[in-house]
Amino acid sequence: MKRMKMYYLKNSICFIAMFFILGLYSCDDISDPTSINIFSLQDDVNLGRQLDSQIVNSSGEYSLLNLPSAKTYVQNIINEIIVSPDVKYEKDFVYDIKIIHNDEVANAFAAPGGFIYVYTGLLKFVDNEATLAAVLAHEVAHCERRHATKRMTKQYGISFLLDLLLSDNPSQWEEIGSNLLTGLALLKNSRDDEYEADEYSFRYLQSTKWYPGGLIFFFDKIKDNEGSGFLEELLSTHPMPEDRVAAVEKMIEDANLPQPDESSLFTTEYQEFLKTLP
Ligand SMILES: [Zn+2]
């Protein structure tokens, strides 16, 4: 069985390498080598689906909240974000959100291909819908900007993939296979990924009913809760240098936004939603 898996993996990586050699790889900006991605959009979805099934089947660590009305509420926020004209892959990616029932963790994360997860701890951590929408738009941006598979491309590098083709070294195949499947490497975002996801979160929200600068309220809350174990996982998957705050403040200033109020924050509606959570 394992041998079979490795065989398929090897073939798909050969295919990816061929794709690259033929110059068919996707690249947002030819002058920027960090934007090279040797994986296809469908690879993103396939990888995300594998991670999703690991999460769904690991009842202990990631037990899902079984409350359809809550799932609908957060899914509707995602659905409004992805109609933004800046979202490109709303037809290619699944854009499905799941709520993890754990009040001890205030985190949200995304697997490639549009699989997004939010903890009840994060839902209860934020005060209004605009802040939650900003955090979810940040996760949509990790998917859209394909940060995970770009990092994998960079991590392994084309020369490594070519070596692999030539050397046929079984232990290297094992290593790449286990990294693909454990997913841990996929979820650790770099600082640059964070800046970019913040920037795109702001862009996506500009075409919605929510105040686009909602991330700033999230950063304020993080500051108020610094040092608490509650945020450990958030900060390990989304690094939080001080200048992320300054970068979002600058976007707000440059966009000349009107002051946020109830018509763009939706605090009352959000507090009503929180009352429905266990
Ligand atoms: Zn992030």
CSV table of C-alpha atoms and ligand atoms in Angstrom, one decimal:
chain,number,residue,atom,x,y,z
A,1,MET,CA,0.0,0.0,0.0
A,2,LYS,CA,2.8,2.4,1.0
A,3,ARG,CA,4.7,1.4,-2.1
A,4,MET,CA,1.7,2.1,-4.2
A,5,LYS,CA,1.4,5.6,-2.6
A,6,MET,CA,5.0,6.4,-3.2
A,7,TYR,CA,4.6,5.2,-6.8
A,8,TYR,CA,1.8,7.7,-7.4
A,9,LEU,CA,3.6,10.4,-5.6
A,10,LYS,CA,6.7,9.9,-7.6
A,11,ASN,CA,4.8,10.0,-10.8
A,12,SER,CA,3.0,13.1,-9.9
A,13,ILE,CA,6.2,14.8,-8.9
A,14,CYS,CA,7.8,13.7,-12.2
A,15,PHE,CA,4.8,15.3,-13.9
A,16,ILE,CA,5.2,18.5,-12.0
A,17,ALA,CA,9.0,18.6,-12.8
A,18,MET,CA,8.2,18.1,-16.5
A,19,PHE,CA,5.6,20.8,-16.3
A,20,PHE,CA,8.3,23.1,-14.9
A,21,ILE,CA,10.8,22.2,-17.6
A,22,LEU,CA,8.3,22.9,-20.3
A,23,GLY,CA,7.8,26.3,-18.9
A,24,LEU,CA,4.2,25.8,-18.0
A,25,TYR,CA,4.6,26.5,-14.3
A,26,SER,CA,2.5,29.3,-12.9
A,27,CYS,CA,4.2,32.5,-11.8
A,28,ASP,CA,2.4,35.7,-10.9
A,29,ASP,CA,5.4,37.8,-11.6
A,30,ILE,CA,8.3,36.6,-13.7
A,31,SER,CA,10.8,39.0,-12.1
A,32,ASP,CA,10.0,37.6,-8.6
A,33,PRO,CA,11.3,34.1,-8.1
A,34,THR,CA,9.3,33.7,-4.8
A,35,SER,CA,6.1,33.7,-6.8
A,36,ILE,CA,7.1,30.5,-8.8
A,37,ASN,CA,4.8,27.6,-8.0
A,38,ILE,CA,5.4,24.2,-9.7
A,39,PHE,CA,2.1,22.9,-8.4
A,40,SER,CA,-1.2,23.2,-10.3
A,41,LEU,CA,-4.4,24.7,-8.9
A,42,GLN,CA,-5.8,21.1,-8.8
A,43,ASP,CA,-2.7,20.0,-6.7
A,44,ASP,CA,-3.6,22.7,-4.2
A,45,VAL,CA,-7.1,21.3,-3.9
A,46,ASN,CA,-5.8,17.7,-3.7
A,47,LEU,CA,-3.4,18.6,-1.0
A,48,GLY,CA,-6.0,20.5,0.9
A,49,ARG,CA,-8.4,17.6,0.7
A,50,GLN,CA,-5.8,15.3,2.2
A,51,LEU,CA,-5.2,17.6,5.1
A,52,ASP,CA,-9.0,18.1,5.5
A,53,SER,CA,-9.6,14.4,5.8
A,54,GLN,CA,-6.8,14.2,8.4
A,55,ILE,CA,-8.5,17.0,10.4
A,56,VAL,CA,-12.0,15.6,10.1
A,57,ASN,CA,-10.8,12.1,11.2
A,58,SER,CA,-8.7,13.3,14.1
A,59,SER,CA,-11.7,13.7,16.5
A,60,GLY,CA,-9.5,14.6,19.5
A,61,GLU,CA,-7.4,17.4,18.4
A,62,TYR,CA,-9.7,19.1,15.9
A,63,SER,CA,-13.2,18.2,17.0
A,64,LEU,CA,-15.7,20.0,14.8
A,65,LEU,CA,-18.6,22.0,16.1
A,66,ASN,CA,-21.8,20.3,15.2
A,67,LEU,CA,-24.0,23.3,14.9
A,68,PRO,CA,-25.3,23.9,11.3
A,69,SER,CA,-26.6,27.4,12.0
A,70,ALA,CA,-23.1,28.5,13.1
A,71,LYS,CA,-21.4,26.9,10.1
A,72,THR,CA,-23.9,28.7,7.8
A,73,TYR,CA,-23.2,32.0,9.5
A,74,VAL,CA,-19.4,31.8,9.0
A,75,GLN,CA,-19.8,30.2,5.5
A,76,ASN,CA,-21.9,33.2,4.5
A,77,ILE,CA,-19.1,35.5,5.4
A,78,ILE,CA,-16.7,33.5,3.3
A,79,ASN,CA,-19.2,33.5,0.4
A,80,GLU,CA,-19.4,37.3,0.5
A,81,ILE,CA,-15.6,37.7,0.6
A,82,ILE,CA,-15.0,35.5,-2.4
A,83,VAL,CA,-17.2,37.5,-4.7
A,84,SER,CA,-14.6,40.3,-4.5
A,85,PRO,CA,-13.2,41.0,-8.0
A,86,ASP,CA,-9.7,40.5,-6.5
A,87,VAL,CA,-10.5,36.8,-5.7
A,88,LYS,CA,-9.4,34.7,-8.8
A,89,TYR,CA,-10.0,31.1,-7.8
A,90,GLU,CA,-13.5,31.1,-6.4
A,91,LYS,CA,-14.5,28.5,-9.1
A,92,ASP,CA,-11.3,26.4,-8.8
A,93,PHE,CA,-11.0,26.2,-5.0
A,94,VAL,CA,-13.6,24.8,-2.6
A,95,TYR,CA,-13.9,27.7,-0.1
A,96,ASP,CA,-15.4,25.6,2.6
A,97,ILE,CA,-15.1,26.6,6.3
A,98,LYS,CA,-15.3,24.4,9.3
A,99,ILE,CA,-15.5,25.4,13.0
A,100,ILE,CA,-13.3,23.6,15.4
A,101,HIS,CA,-14.9,23.3,18.9
A,102,ASN,CA,-12.1,24.5,21.2
A,103,ASP,CA,-12.4,27.6,23.3
A,104,GLU,CA,-8.8,27.4,24.4
A,105,VAL,CA,-7.3,28.3,21.1
A,106,ALA,CA,-7.9,31.6,19.2
A,107,ASN,CA,-6.7,30.7,15.8
A,108,ALA,CA,-7.9,30.3,12.2
A,109,PHE,CA,-5.9,28.6,9.4
A,110,ALA,CA,-6.2,27.6,5.8
A,111,ALA,CA,-5.1,24.5,3.9
A,112,PRO,CA,-4.4,24.9,0.2
A,113,GLY,CA,-7.3,24.9,-2.2
A,114,GLY,CA,-9.8,26.8,0.0
A,115,PHE,CA,-10.1,24.6,3.1
A,116,ILE,CA,-10.5,27.1,6.0
A,117,TYR,CA,-10.8,26.4,9.7
A,118,VAL,CA,-11.7,28.7,12.6
A,119,TYR,CA,-11.7,27.8,16.3
A,120,THR,CA,-14.6,28.7,18.6
A,121,GLY,CA,-11.9,30.4,20.7
A,122,LEU,CA,-11.3,32.9,17.9
A,123,LEU,CA,-15.0,33.5,17.3
A,124,LYS,CA,-15.4,34.4,21.0
A,125,PHE,CA,-12.1,36.4,21.0
A,126,VAL,CA,-13.3,39.0,18.4
A,127,ASP,CA,-16.1,41.6,19.1
A,128,ASN,CA,-17.7,42.2,15.8
A,129,GLU,CA,-18.4,40.7,12.3
A,130,ALA,CA,-16.0,43.1,10.6
A,131,THR,CA,-13.1,41.8,12.6
A,132,LEU,CA,-14.0,38.1,11.9
A,133,ALA,CA,-14.5,39.0,8.2
A,134,ALA,CA,-11.0,40.5,8.1
A,135,VAL,CA,-9.4,37.4,9.7
A,136,LEU,CA,-11.3,35.1,7.3
A,137,ALA,CA,-10.3,37.3,4.3
A,138,HIS,CA,-6.7,36.9,5.5
A,139,GLU,CA,-7.2,33.1,5.3
A,140,VAL,CA,-8.8,33.4,1.9
A,141,ALA,CA,-5.7,35.3,0.8
A,142,HIS,CA,-3.4,32.5,2.0
A,143,CYS,CA,-5.3,30.2,-0.3
A,144,GLU,CA,-5.6,32.6,-3.3
A,145,ARG,CA,-1.9,33.6,-3.1
A,146,ARG,CA,-1.1,29.9,-2.8
A,147,HIS,CA,1.4,30.5,0.0
A,148,ALA,CA,1.6,26.8,1.0
A,149,THR,CA,2.5,25.4,-2.4
A,150,LYS,CA,4.8,28.3,-3.2
A,151,ARG,CA,6.7,27.6,0.0
A,152,MET,CA,6.9,23.9,-0.9
A,153,THR,CA,8.3,24.9,-4.3
A,154,LYS,CA,10.9,27.1,-2.7
A,155,GLN,CA,11.6,24.5,0.0
A,156,TYR,CA,12.3,21.6,-2.3
A,157,GLY,CA,13.5,23.7,-5.3
A,158,ILE,CA,13.5,22.6,-8.9
A,159,SER,CA,17.1,21.2,-8.6
A,160,PHE,CA,16.0,18.9,-5.8
A,161,LEU,CA,13.1,17.6,-7.8
A,162,LEU,CA,15.4,17.0,-10.8
A,163,ASP,CA,18.0,15.2,-8.6
A,164,LEU,CA,15.1,13.1,-7.4
A,165,LEU,CA,14.2,12.1,-10.9
A,166,LEU,CA,17.8,11.2,-11.7
A,167,SER,CA,18.9,9.6,-8.4
A,168,ASP,CA,15.8,7.5,-7.6
A,169,ASN,CA,16.8,7.7,-3.9
A,170,PRO,CA,13.9,6.0,-2.0
A,171,SER,CA,14.6,7.8,1.3
A,172,GLN,CA,14.2,11.2,-0.4
A,173,TRP,CA,10.9,10.1,-1.8
A,174,GLU,CA,9.9,9.0,1.6
A,175,GLU,CA,10.8,12.4,3.0
A,176,ILE,CA,8.9,14.4,0.5
A,177,GLY,CA,5.9,12.1,0.8
A,178,SER,CA,5.7,12.4,4.5
A,179,ASN,CA,6.1,16.2,4.4
A,180,LEU,CA,3.3,16.4,1.8
A,181,LEU,CA,1.1,14.3,4.0
A,182,THR,CA,1.7,15.6,7.5
A,183,GLY,CA,0.8,19.1,6.4
A,184,LEU,CA,2.6,20.8,9.2
A,185,ALA,CA,5.0,22.6,6.9
A,186,LEU,CA,2.0,23.7,4.9
A,187,LEU,CA,0.5,25.7,7.6
A,188,LYS,CA,3.5,27.7,8.9
A,189,ASN,CA,3.3,31.0,7.1
A,190,SER,CA,6.3,33.2,6.6
A,191,ARG,CA,6.4,36.9,7.6
A,192,ASP,CA,6.1,37.9,3.9
A,193,ASP,CA,3.1,35.7,3.5
A,194,GLU,CA,1.5,37.5,6.5
A,195,TYR,CA,2.1,41.0,5.0
A,196,GLU,CA,0.6,39.8,1.7
A,197,ALA,CA,-2.4,38.1,3.3
A,198,ASP,CA,-3.1,41.3,5.3
A,199,GLU,CA,-2.9,43.4,2.2
A,200,TYR,CA,-5.3,41.1,0.3
A,201,SER,CA,-7.7,40.9,3.2
A,202,PHE,CA,-8.0,44.7,3.0
A,203,ARG,CA,-8.5,44.6,-0.7
A,204,TYR,CA,-11.1,41.8,-0.7
A,205,LEU,CA,-13.2,43.6,2.0
A,206,GLN,CA,-13.3,46.8,0.1
A,207,SER,CA,-16.1,45.4,-2.1
A,208,THR,CA,-18.1,44.1,0.9
A,209,LYS,CA,-20.4,45.7,3.6
A,210,TRP,CA,-17.6,45.4,6.3
A,211,TYR,CA,-15.1,47.9,7.4
A,212,PRO,CA,-12.0,46.8,5.4
A,213,GLY,CA,-9.5,47.7,8.2
A,214,GLY,CA,-11.0,45.1,10.7
A,215,LEU,CA,-7.6,43.5,11.2
A,216,ILE,CA,-6.6,46.5,13.3
A,217,PHE,CA,-9.2,45.5,16.0
A,218,PHE,CA,-7.8,42.0,15.9
A,219,PHE,CA,-4.2,43.3,16.4
A,220,ASP,CA,-5.4,45.4,19.4
A,221,LYS,CA,-6.9,42.3,21.0
A,222,ILE,CA,-3.7,40.3,20.5
A,223,LYS,CA,-1.8,43.1,22.2
A,224,ASP,CA,-4.2,43.1,25.1
A,225,ASN,CA,-3.7,39.4,25.5
A,226,GLU,CA,0.0,39.1,24.9
A,227,GLY,CA,1.8,36.3,26.7
A,228,SER,CA,-1.4,34.2,27.2
A,229,GLY,CA,-1.2,30.5,26.0
A,230,PHE,CA,-4.5,31.2,24.2
A,231,LEU,CA,-2.6,32.9,21.4
A,232,GLU,CA,0.4,30.5,21.1
A,233,GLU,CA,-0.9,28.6,18.1
A,234,LEU,CA,-2.1,31.8,16.3
A,235,LEU,CA,1.4,33.3,16.6
A,236,SER,CA,3.1,30.1,15.5
A,237,THR,CA,1.1,29.8,12.3
A,238,HIS,CA,0.8,33.6,11.7
A,239,PRO,CA,4.0,35.5,12.8
A,240,MET,CA,3.1,38.9,14.2
A,241,PRO,CA,5.9,41.5,13.9
A,242,GLU,CA,5.1,45.0,15.1
A,243,ASP,CA,5.3,46.4,11.6
A,244,ARG,CA,2.3,44.3,10.4
A,245,VAL,CA,0.2,46.7,12.5
A,246,ALA,CA,1.9,49.7,10.9
A,247,ALA,CA,1.3,48.3,7.4
A,248,VAL,CA,-2.4,47.9,8.0
A,249,GLU,CA,-2.7,51.4,9.6
A,250,LYS,CA,-1.1,52.8,6.4
A,251,MET,CA,-3.6,51.0,4.2
A,252,ILE,CA,-6.4,52.4,6.2
A,253,GLU,CA,-4.9,55.9,6.0
A,254,ASP,CA,-4.2,55.7,2.2
A,255,ALA,CA,-7.7,54.5,1.5
A,256,ASN,CA,-9.2,57.5,3.2
A,257,LEU,CA,-11.9,55.3,4.9
A,258,PRO,CA,-14.8,56.8,6.8
A,259,GLN,CA,-14.7,56.1,10.5
A,260,PRO,CA,-16.1,52.6,11.2
A,261,ASP,CA,-19.5,52.5,12.9
A,262,GLU,CA,-22.3,49.9,13.5
A,263,SER,CA,-23.2,50.0,9.8
A,264,SER,CA,-19.8,48.6,8.9
A,265,LEU,CA,-18.8,46.7,12.0
A,266,PHE,CA,-22.1,44.7,12.8
A,267,THR,CA,-21.4,44.3,16.5
A,268,THR,CA,-25.0,43.7,17.6
A,269,GLU,CA,-25.5,41.0,15.0
A,270,TYR,CA,-22.3,39.4,15.9
A,271,GLN,CA,-23.0,39.4,19.7
A,272,GLU,CA,-26.3,37.7,18.9
A,273,PHE,CA,-24.5,35.0,16.9
A,274,LEU,CA,-22.1,34.4,19.8
A,275,LYS,CA,-25.0,33.7,22.1
A,276,THR,CA,-25.9,30.7,19.9
A,277,LEU,CA,-22.5,29.0,20.5
A,278,PRO,CA,-22.1,26.4,23.2
B,1,ZN,ZN,-1.7,34.3,8.1
